[in-house]
mmCIF file with all atom_site columns, C-alpha atoms in Angstrom:
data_model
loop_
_atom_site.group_PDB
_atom_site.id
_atom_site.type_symbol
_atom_site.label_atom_id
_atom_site.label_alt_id
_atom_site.label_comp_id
_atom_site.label_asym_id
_atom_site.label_entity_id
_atom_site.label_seq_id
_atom_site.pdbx_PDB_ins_code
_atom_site.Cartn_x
_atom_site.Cartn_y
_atom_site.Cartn_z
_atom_site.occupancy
_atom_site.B_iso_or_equiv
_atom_site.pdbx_formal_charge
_atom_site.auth_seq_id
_atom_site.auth_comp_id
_atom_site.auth_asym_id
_atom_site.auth_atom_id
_atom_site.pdbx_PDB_model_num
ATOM 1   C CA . UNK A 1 1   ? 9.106   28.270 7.826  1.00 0.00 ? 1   UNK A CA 1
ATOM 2   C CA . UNK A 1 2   ? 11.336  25.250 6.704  1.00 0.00 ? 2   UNK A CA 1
ATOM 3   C CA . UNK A 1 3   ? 14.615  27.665 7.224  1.00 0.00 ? 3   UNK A CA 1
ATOM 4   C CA . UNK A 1 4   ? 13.746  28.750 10.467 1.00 0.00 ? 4   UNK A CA 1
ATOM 5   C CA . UNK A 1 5   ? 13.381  25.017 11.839 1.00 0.00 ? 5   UNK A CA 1
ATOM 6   C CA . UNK A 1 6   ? 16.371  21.750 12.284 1.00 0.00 ? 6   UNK A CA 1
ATOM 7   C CA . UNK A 1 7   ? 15.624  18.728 10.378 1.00 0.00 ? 7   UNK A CA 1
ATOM 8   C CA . UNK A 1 8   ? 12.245  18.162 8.873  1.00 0.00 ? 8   UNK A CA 1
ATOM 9   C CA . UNK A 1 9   ? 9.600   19.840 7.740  1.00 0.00 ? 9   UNK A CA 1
ATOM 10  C CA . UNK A 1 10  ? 6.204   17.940 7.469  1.00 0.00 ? 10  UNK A CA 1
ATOM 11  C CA . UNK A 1 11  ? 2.213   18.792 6.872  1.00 0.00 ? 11  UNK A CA 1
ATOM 12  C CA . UNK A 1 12  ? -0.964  17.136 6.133  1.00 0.00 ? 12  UNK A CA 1
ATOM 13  C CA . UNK A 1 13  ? -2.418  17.896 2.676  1.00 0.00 ? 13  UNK A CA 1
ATOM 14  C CA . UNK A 1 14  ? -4.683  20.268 1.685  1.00 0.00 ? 14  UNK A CA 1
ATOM 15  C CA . UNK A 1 15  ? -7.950  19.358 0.357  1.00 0.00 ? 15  UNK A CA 1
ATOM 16  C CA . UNK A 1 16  ? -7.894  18.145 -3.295 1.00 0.00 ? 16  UNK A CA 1
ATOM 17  C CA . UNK A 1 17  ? -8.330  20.931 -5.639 1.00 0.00 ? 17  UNK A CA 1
ATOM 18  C CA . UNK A 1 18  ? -7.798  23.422 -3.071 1.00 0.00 ? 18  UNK A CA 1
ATOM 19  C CA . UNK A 1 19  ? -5.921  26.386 -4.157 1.00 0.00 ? 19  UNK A CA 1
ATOM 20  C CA . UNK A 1 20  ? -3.638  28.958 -2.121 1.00 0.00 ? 20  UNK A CA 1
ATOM 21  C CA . UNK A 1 21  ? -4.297  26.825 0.758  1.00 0.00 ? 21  UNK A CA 1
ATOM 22  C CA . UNK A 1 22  ? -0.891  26.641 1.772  1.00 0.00 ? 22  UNK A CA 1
ATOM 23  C CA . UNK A 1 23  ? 1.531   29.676 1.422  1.00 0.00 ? 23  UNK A CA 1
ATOM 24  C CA . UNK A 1 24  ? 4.337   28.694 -1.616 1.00 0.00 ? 24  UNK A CA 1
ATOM 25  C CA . UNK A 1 25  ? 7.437   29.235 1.469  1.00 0.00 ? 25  UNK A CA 1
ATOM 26  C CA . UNK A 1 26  ? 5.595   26.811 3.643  1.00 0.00 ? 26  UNK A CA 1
ATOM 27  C CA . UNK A 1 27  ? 7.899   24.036 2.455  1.00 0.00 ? 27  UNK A CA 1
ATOM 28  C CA . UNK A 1 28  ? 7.750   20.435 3.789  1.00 0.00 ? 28  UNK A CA 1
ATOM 29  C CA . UNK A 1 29  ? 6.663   17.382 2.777  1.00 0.00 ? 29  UNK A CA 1
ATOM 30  C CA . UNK A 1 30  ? 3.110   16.179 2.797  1.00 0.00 ? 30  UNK A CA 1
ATOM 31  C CA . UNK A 1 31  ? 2.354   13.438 5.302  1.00 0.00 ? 31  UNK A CA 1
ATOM 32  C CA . UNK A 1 32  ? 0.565   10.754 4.751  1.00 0.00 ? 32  UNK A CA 1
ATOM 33  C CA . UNK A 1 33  ? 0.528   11.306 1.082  1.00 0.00 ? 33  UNK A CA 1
ATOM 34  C CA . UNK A 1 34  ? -2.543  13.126 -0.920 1.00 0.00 ? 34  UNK A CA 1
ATOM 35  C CA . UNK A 1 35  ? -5.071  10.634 -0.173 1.00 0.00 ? 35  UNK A CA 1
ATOM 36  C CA . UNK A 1 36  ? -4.676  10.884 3.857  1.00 0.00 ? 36  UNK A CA 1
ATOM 37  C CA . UNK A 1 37  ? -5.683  15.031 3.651  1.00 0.00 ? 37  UNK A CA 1
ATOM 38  C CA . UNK A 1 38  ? -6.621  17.038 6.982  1.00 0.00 ? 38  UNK A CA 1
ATOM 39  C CA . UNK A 1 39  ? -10.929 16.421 6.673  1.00 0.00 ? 39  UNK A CA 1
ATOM 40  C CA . UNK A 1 40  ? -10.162 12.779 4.950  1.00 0.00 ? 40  UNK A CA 1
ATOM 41  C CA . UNK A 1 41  ? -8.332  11.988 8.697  1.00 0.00 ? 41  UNK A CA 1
ATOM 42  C CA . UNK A 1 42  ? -10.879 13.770 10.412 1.00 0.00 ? 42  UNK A CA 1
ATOM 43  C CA . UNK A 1 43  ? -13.733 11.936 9.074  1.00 0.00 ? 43  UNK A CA 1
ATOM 44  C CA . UNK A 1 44  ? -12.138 8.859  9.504  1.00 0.00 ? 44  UNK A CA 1
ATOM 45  C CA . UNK A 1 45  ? -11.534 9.394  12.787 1.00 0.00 ? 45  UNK A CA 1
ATOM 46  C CA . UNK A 1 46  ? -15.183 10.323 13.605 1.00 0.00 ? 46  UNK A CA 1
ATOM 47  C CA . UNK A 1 47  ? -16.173 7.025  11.917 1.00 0.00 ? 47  UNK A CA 1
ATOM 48  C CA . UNK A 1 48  ? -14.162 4.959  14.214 1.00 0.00 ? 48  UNK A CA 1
ATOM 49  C CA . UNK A 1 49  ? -11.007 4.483  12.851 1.00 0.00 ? 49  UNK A CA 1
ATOM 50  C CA . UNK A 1 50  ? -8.582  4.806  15.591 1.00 0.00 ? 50  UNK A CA 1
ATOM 51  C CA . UNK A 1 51  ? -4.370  5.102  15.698 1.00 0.00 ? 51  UNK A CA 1
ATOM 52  C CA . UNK A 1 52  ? -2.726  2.414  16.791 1.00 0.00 ? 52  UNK A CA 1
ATOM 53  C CA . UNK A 1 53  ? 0.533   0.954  17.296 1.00 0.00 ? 53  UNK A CA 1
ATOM 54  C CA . UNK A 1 54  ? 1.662   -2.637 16.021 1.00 0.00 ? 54  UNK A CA 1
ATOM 55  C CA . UNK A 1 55  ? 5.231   -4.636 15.625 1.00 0.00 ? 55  UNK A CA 1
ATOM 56  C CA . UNK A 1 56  ? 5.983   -4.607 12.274 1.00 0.00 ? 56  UNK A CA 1
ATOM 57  C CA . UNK A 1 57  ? 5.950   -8.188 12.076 1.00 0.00 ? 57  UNK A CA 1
ATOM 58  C CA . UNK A 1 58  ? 2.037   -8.788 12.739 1.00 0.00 ? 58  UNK A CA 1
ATOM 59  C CA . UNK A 1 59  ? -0.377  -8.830 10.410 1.00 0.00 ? 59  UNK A CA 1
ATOM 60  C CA . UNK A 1 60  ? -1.911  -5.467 9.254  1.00 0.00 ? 60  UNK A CA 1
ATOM 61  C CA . UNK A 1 61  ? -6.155  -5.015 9.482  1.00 0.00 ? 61  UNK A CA 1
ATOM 62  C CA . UNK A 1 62  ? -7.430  -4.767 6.258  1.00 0.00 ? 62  UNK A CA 1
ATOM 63  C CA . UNK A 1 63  ? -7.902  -1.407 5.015  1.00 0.00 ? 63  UNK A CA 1
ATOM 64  C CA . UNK A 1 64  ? -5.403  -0.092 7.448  1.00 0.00 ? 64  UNK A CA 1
ATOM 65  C CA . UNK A 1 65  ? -2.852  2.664  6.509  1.00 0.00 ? 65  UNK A CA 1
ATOM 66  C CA . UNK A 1 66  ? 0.836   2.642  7.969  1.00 0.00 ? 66  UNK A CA 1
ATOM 67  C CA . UNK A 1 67  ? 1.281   6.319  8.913  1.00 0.00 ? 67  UNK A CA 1
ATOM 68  C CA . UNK A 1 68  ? 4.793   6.157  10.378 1.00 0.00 ? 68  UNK A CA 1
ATOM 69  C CA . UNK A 1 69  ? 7.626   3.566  11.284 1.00 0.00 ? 69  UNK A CA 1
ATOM 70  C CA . UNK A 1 70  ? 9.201   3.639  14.690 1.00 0.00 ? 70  UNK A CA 1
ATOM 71  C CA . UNK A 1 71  ? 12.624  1.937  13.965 1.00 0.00 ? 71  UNK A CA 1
ATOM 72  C CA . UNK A 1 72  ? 13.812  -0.350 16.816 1.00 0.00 ? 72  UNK A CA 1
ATOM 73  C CA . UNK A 1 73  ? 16.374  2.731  17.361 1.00 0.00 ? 73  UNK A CA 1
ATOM 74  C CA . UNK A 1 74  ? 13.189  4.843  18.125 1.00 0.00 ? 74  UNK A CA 1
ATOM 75  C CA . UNK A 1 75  ? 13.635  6.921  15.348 1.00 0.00 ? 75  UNK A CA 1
ATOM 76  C CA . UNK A 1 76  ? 10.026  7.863  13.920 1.00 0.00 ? 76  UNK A CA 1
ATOM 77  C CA . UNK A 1 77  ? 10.296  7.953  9.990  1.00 0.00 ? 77  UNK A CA 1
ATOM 78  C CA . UNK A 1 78  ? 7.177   9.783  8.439  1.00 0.00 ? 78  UNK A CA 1
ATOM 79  C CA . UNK A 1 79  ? 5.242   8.096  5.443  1.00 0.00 ? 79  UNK A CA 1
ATOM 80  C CA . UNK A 1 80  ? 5.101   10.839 3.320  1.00 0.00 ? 80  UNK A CA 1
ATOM 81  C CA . UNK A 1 81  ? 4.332   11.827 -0.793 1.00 0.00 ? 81  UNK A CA 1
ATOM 82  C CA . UNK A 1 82  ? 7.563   11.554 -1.598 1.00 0.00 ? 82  UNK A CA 1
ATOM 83  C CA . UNK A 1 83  ? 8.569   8.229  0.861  1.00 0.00 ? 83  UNK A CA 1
ATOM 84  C CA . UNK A 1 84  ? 7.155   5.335  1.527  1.00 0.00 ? 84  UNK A CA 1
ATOM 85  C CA . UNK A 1 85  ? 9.138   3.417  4.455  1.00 0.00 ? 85  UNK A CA 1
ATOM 86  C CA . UNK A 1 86  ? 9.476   -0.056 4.547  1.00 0.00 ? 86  UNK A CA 1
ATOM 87  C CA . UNK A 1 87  ? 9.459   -1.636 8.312  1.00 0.00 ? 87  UNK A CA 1
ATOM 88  C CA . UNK A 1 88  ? 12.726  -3.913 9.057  1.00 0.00 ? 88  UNK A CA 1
ATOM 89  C CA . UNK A 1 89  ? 13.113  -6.677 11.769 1.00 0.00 ? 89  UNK A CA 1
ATOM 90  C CA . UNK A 1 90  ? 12.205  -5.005 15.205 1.00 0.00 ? 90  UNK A CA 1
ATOM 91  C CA . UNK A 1 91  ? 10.467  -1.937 13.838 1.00 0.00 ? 91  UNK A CA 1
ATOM 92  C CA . UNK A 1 92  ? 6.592   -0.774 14.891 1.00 0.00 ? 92  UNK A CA 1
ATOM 93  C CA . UNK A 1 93  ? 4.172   0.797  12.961 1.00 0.00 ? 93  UNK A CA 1
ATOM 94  C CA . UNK A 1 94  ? 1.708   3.396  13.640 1.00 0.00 ? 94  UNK A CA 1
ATOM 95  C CA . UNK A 1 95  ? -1.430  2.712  12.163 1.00 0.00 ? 95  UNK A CA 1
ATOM 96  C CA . UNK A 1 96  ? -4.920  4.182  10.740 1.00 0.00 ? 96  UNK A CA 1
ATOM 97  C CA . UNK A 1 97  ? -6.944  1.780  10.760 1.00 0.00 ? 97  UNK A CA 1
ATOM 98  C CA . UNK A 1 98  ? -11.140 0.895  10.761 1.00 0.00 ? 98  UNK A CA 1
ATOM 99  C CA . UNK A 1 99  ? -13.230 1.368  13.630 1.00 0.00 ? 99  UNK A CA 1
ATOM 100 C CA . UNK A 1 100 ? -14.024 -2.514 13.337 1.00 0.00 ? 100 UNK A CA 1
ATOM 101 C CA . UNK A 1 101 ? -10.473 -3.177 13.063 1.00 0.00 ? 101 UNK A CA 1
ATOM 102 C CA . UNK A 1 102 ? -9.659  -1.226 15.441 1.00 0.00 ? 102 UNK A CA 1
ATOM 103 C CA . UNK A 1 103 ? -10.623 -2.948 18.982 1.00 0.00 ? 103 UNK A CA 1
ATOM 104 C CA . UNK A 1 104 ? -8.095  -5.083 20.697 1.00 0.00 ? 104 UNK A CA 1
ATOM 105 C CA . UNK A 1 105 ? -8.362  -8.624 21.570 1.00 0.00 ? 105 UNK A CA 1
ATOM 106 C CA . UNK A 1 106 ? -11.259 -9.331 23.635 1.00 0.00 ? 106 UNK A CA 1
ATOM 107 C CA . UNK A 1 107 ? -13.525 -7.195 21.863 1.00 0.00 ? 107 UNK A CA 1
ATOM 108 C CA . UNK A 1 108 ? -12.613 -4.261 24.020 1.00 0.00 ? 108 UNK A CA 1
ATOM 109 C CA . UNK A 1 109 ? -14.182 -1.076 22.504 1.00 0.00 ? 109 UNK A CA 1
ATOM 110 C CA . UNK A 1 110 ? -11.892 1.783  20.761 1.00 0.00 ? 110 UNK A CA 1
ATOM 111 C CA . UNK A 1 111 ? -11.541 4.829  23.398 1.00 0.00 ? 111 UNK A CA 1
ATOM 112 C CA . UNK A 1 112 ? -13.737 7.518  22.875 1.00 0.00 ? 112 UNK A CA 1
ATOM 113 C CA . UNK A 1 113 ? -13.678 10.001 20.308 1.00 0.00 ? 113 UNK A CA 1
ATOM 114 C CA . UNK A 1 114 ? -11.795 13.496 21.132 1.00 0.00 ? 114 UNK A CA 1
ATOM 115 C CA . UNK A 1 115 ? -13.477 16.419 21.636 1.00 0.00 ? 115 UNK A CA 1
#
């Protein structure tokens, strides 16, 4: 797959442990690193942890997880296993973070959950 495709190459991880999960051409590298896999986002999610998108510059929620940088260019730069991306003046940051940390100010509620 990663010859048949410009530029990157990305995917979540499989479950821990999990074997033959993903065929060895498959290629890319894992988003998110190991300890963001597919059911770990999933089940987050359904908790109430919600995406969201911050400046750089503010103050992360606790227990929050930076998932990708959008550089003021608008370039989106994956954190994956093998890079960790460090925001810069002017840069955003796409977050995972807790349902309680998750409602804007005001004390809005997060939108619903997807089907």
């Amino acid at each position: 797959m990663e010859s048949n495709v410009e530029g990157h190459v990305y995917r979540v991880g499989p479950p821990h442990g999990s074997h033959g999960v993903v065929a060895p051409y498959t290629g890319g590298d894992i988003l998110f690193g190991t300890a963001l896999v597919r059911h770990v986002l999933a089940q987050r999610y359904e908790e109430g942890a919600r995406f969201v998108v911050r400046p750089a510059s503010s103050p992360r929620p606790p227990a929050s997880d930076t998932l990708f940088v959008i550089r003021a260019d608008r370039r989106l730069e994956p954190v994956t296993e093998q890079q960790r991306v460090t925001p810069r003046e002017g840069d955003s940051v796409v977050l995972l973070v807790p349902g309680h940390a998750a409602e804007p100010a005001g004390g809005a509620p997060p939108p619903p959950a997807l089907p």
